[in-house]
Short mmCIF file of C-alpha atoms in Angstrom, two decimals:
data_model
loop_
_atom_site.label_atom_id
_atom_site.label_comp_id
_atom_site.label_asym_id
_atom_site.label_seq_id
_atom_site.Cartn_x
_atom_site.Cartn_y
_atom_site.Cartn_z
CA UNK A 17 14.18 4.37 -14.00
CA UNK A 18 11.96 7.48 -13.78
CA UNK A 19 8.86 5.33 -13.46
CA UNK A 20 10.39 3.42 -10.55
CA UNK A 21 11.42 6.62 -8.79
CA UNK A 22 8.13 8.51 -9.21
CA UNK A 23 5.77 5.53 -9.46
CA UNK A 24 3.22 4.41 -11.99
CA UNK A 25 1.02 7.44 -11.28
CA UNK A 26 2.82 10.57 -10.09
CA UNK A 27 -0.42 11.92 -8.62
CA UNK A 28 -0.63 8.93 -6.27
CA UNK A 29 3.01 9.50 -5.37
CA UNK A 30 2.15 13.07 -4.39
CA UNK A 31 -0.76 11.81 -2.28
CA UNK A 32 1.48 9.33 -0.48
CA UNK A 33 4.16 12.00 0.07
CA UNK A 34 1.59 14.48 1.40
CA UNK A 35 0.11 11.87 3.71
CA UNK A 36 3.58 10.92 4.93
CA UNK A 37 4.55 14.55 5.59
CA UNK A 38 1.33 15.08 7.57
CA UNK A 39 1.87 11.93 9.60
CA UNK A 40 5.52 12.90 10.19
CA UNK A 41 4.46 16.28 11.54
CA UNK A 42 1.94 14.55 13.78
CA UNK A 43 4.58 12.14 15.10
CA UNK A 44 7.05 14.96 15.75
CA UNK A 45 4.39 17.05 17.49
CA UNK A 46 3.25 14.16 19.68
CA UNK A 47 6.85 13.38 20.64
CA UNK A 48 7.49 17.03 21.55
CA UNK A 49 4.24 17.30 23.49
CA UNK A 50 4.99 14.08 25.38
CA UNK A 51 8.36 15.44 26.43
CA UNK A 52 7.04 18.92 27.26
CA UNK A 53 4.05 17.81 29.28
CA UNK A 54 5.07 14.55 30.86
CA UNK A 55 8.83 14.60 30.65
CA UNK A 56 8.79 11.21 28.92
CA UNK A 57 7.82 7.94 30.51
CA UNK A 58 10.76 5.73 31.53
CA UNK A 59 11.06 2.39 29.73
CA UNK A 60 8.89 3.39 26.77
CA UNK A 61 11.75 4.30 24.39
CA UNK A 62 12.86 1.02 22.83
CA UNK A 63 9.41 -0.55 22.43
CA UNK A 64 8.21 2.68 20.81
CA UNK A 65 11.18 2.58 18.42
CA UNK A 66 10.40 -1.03 17.49
CA UNK A 67 6.71 -0.34 16.87
CA UNK A 68 7.48 2.84 14.96
CA UNK A 69 10.06 1.12 12.76
CA UNK A 70 7.65 -1.70 11.97
CA UNK A 71 4.93 0.84 11.18
CA UNK A 72 7.26 2.79 8.89
CA UNK A 73 8.30 -0.38 7.11
CA UNK A 74 4.65 -1.28 6.56
CA UNK A 75 3.83 2.22 5.26
CA UNK A 76 6.80 2.14 2.89
CA UNK A 77 5.77 -1.34 1.72
CA UNK A 78 2.20 -0.21 1.01
CA UNK A 79 3.37 2.86 -0.89
CA UNK A 80 5.85 0.82 -2.91
CA UNK A 81 3.38 -1.96 -3.66
CA UNK A 82 0.41 0.20 -4.63
CA UNK A 83 2.33 2.79 -6.62
CA UNK A 84 5.72 1.29 -7.37
CA UNK A 85 7.45 4.55 -6.49
CA UNK A 86 10.62 4.78 -4.45
CA UNK A 87 10.01 8.44 -3.60
CA UNK A 88 6.71 7.60 -1.87
CA UNK A 89 8.42 4.78 0.02
CA UNK A 90 11.13 7.18 1.19
CA UNK A 91 8.50 9.64 2.41
CA UNK A 92 6.61 6.90 4.27
CA UNK A 93 9.87 5.70 5.83
CA UNK A 94 10.29 9.18 7.33
CA UNK A 95 7.10 8.86 9.41
CA UNK A 96 8.51 6.90 12.39
CA UNK A 97 11.89 8.63 12.27
CA UNK A 98 10.21 12.01 12.73
CA UNK A 99 9.83 11.09 16.39
CA UNK A 100 13.51 12.01 16.77
CA UNK A 101 12.43 15.64 16.34
CA UNK A 102 10.61 15.60 19.68
CA UNK A 103 13.55 16.62 21.86
CA UNK A 104 14.79 19.49 19.62
CA UNK A 105 11.24 20.77 19.16
CA UNK A 106 10.59 20.73 22.89
CA UNK A 107 13.94 21.95 24.19
CA UNK A 108 16.28 22.88 21.32
CA UNK A 109 16.94 25.63 18.85
CA UNK A 110 15.92 25.83 15.20
CA UNK A 111 19.43 24.69 14.23
CA UNK A 112 18.99 21.58 16.40
CA UNK A 113 15.68 20.90 14.66
CA UNK A 114 17.27 21.27 11.21
CA UNK A 115 20.20 18.99 12.03
CA UNK A 116 17.93 16.35 13.53
CA UNK A 117 15.62 16.61 10.52
CA UNK A 118 18.51 15.86 8.14
CA UNK A 119 19.51 12.77 10.15
CA UNK A 120 15.90 11.64 10.42
CA UNK A 121 15.48 12.01 6.67
CA UNK A 122 18.51 9.77 6.16
CA UNK A 123 17.07 7.06 8.38
CA UNK A 124 13.71 7.49 6.63
CA UNK A 125 15.31 6.98 3.21
CA UNK A 126 16.98 3.78 4.41
CA UNK A 127 13.79 2.47 6.01
CA UNK A 128 11.73 3.41 2.96
CA UNK A 129 14.18 1.62 0.65
CA UNK A 130 13.82 -1.56 2.69
CA UNK A 131 10.03 -1.36 2.40
CA UNK A 132 10.31 -0.70 -1.34
CA UNK A 133 12.50 -3.76 -1.92
CA UNK A 134 10.05 -5.98 -0.03
CA UNK A 135 7.17 -4.48 -2.03
CA UNK A 136 8.89 -5.13 -5.37
CA UNK A 137 9.60 -8.75 -4.48
CA UNK A 138 5.97 -9.23 -3.39
CA UNK A 139 4.82 -7.58 -6.62
CA UNK A 140 7.12 -9.86 -8.62
CA UNK A 141 5.63 -12.93 -6.93
CA UNK A 142 2.05 -11.71 -7.39
CA UNK A 143 2.64 -10.82 -11.06
CA UNK A 144 3.03 -14.53 -11.87
CA UNK A 145 -0.59 -15.31 -11.04
CA UNK A 146 -2.36 -11.97 -11.62
CA UNK A 147 -2.56 -9.42 -14.39
CA UNK A 148 -0.26 -6.75 -12.93
CA UNK A 149 2.15 -4.32 -14.57
CA UNK A 150 5.67 -5.62 -14.95
CA UNK A 151 7.75 -5.11 -11.81
CA UNK A 152 11.15 -3.43 -12.04
CA UNK A 153 14.03 -5.70 -12.98
CA UNK A 154 16.33 -6.88 -10.24
CA UNK A 155 19.10 -4.78 -11.77
CA UNK A 156 16.92 -1.68 -11.43
CA UNK A 157 16.06 -2.60 -7.84
CA UNK A 158 19.75 -3.01 -6.99
CA UNK A 159 20.49 0.38 -8.57
CA UNK A 160 17.63 2.07 -6.70
CA UNK A 161 18.70 0.42 -3.46
CA UNK A 162 22.28 1.60 -3.97
CA UNK A 163 20.97 5.13 -4.65
CA UNK A 164 18.94 4.94 -1.44
CA UNK A 165 21.92 3.69 0.53
CA UNK A 166 24.16 6.47 -0.68
CA UNK A 167 21.55 9.19 -0.14
CA UNK A 168 20.60 7.83 3.29
CA UNK A 169 24.23 7.52 4.38
CA UNK A 170 25.00 11.07 3.24
CA UNK A 171 22.00 12.47 5.15
CA UNK A 172 22.77 10.46 8.28
CA UNK A 173 26.43 11.51 8.03
CA UNK A 174 25.51 15.20 7.73
CA UNK A 175 23.15 14.82 10.68
CA UNK A 176 25.92 13.24 12.75
CA UNK A 177 28.64 15.70 11.77
CA UNK A 178 26.56 18.85 12.16
#
């Protein structure tokens, strides 16, 4: 279970997590700057959410496929959800930023878990024809997905309640 949480190489997991944190900060800063400078363009919201979600799913898939680590997939799932921090960063208090960050982390965990599951199934299919390390068992994937669901729901719940 530890290998599936931290990946085949923990150093690569740290690289993915660092890259994801940097990209998340960039996304949050761009969202705040867009709101501060331009006030936000009307009609851009939902398409931006769709593109961001797809991008986060792809990032989480890549992290899960290359490293096999759920933690890196969670971090990469946080990248598009960091855009939610734009409004509190531009107009809110530090408490608003913290509360939004907790909720965003919950959504990131859920999005990252979805990318991880897709990556494991792709890895399982590719392992039949190539010399790859053994993918996690389906029982382990169900357990990790349940862990992700519980953690994500708790974070989203705290973000909603606070």
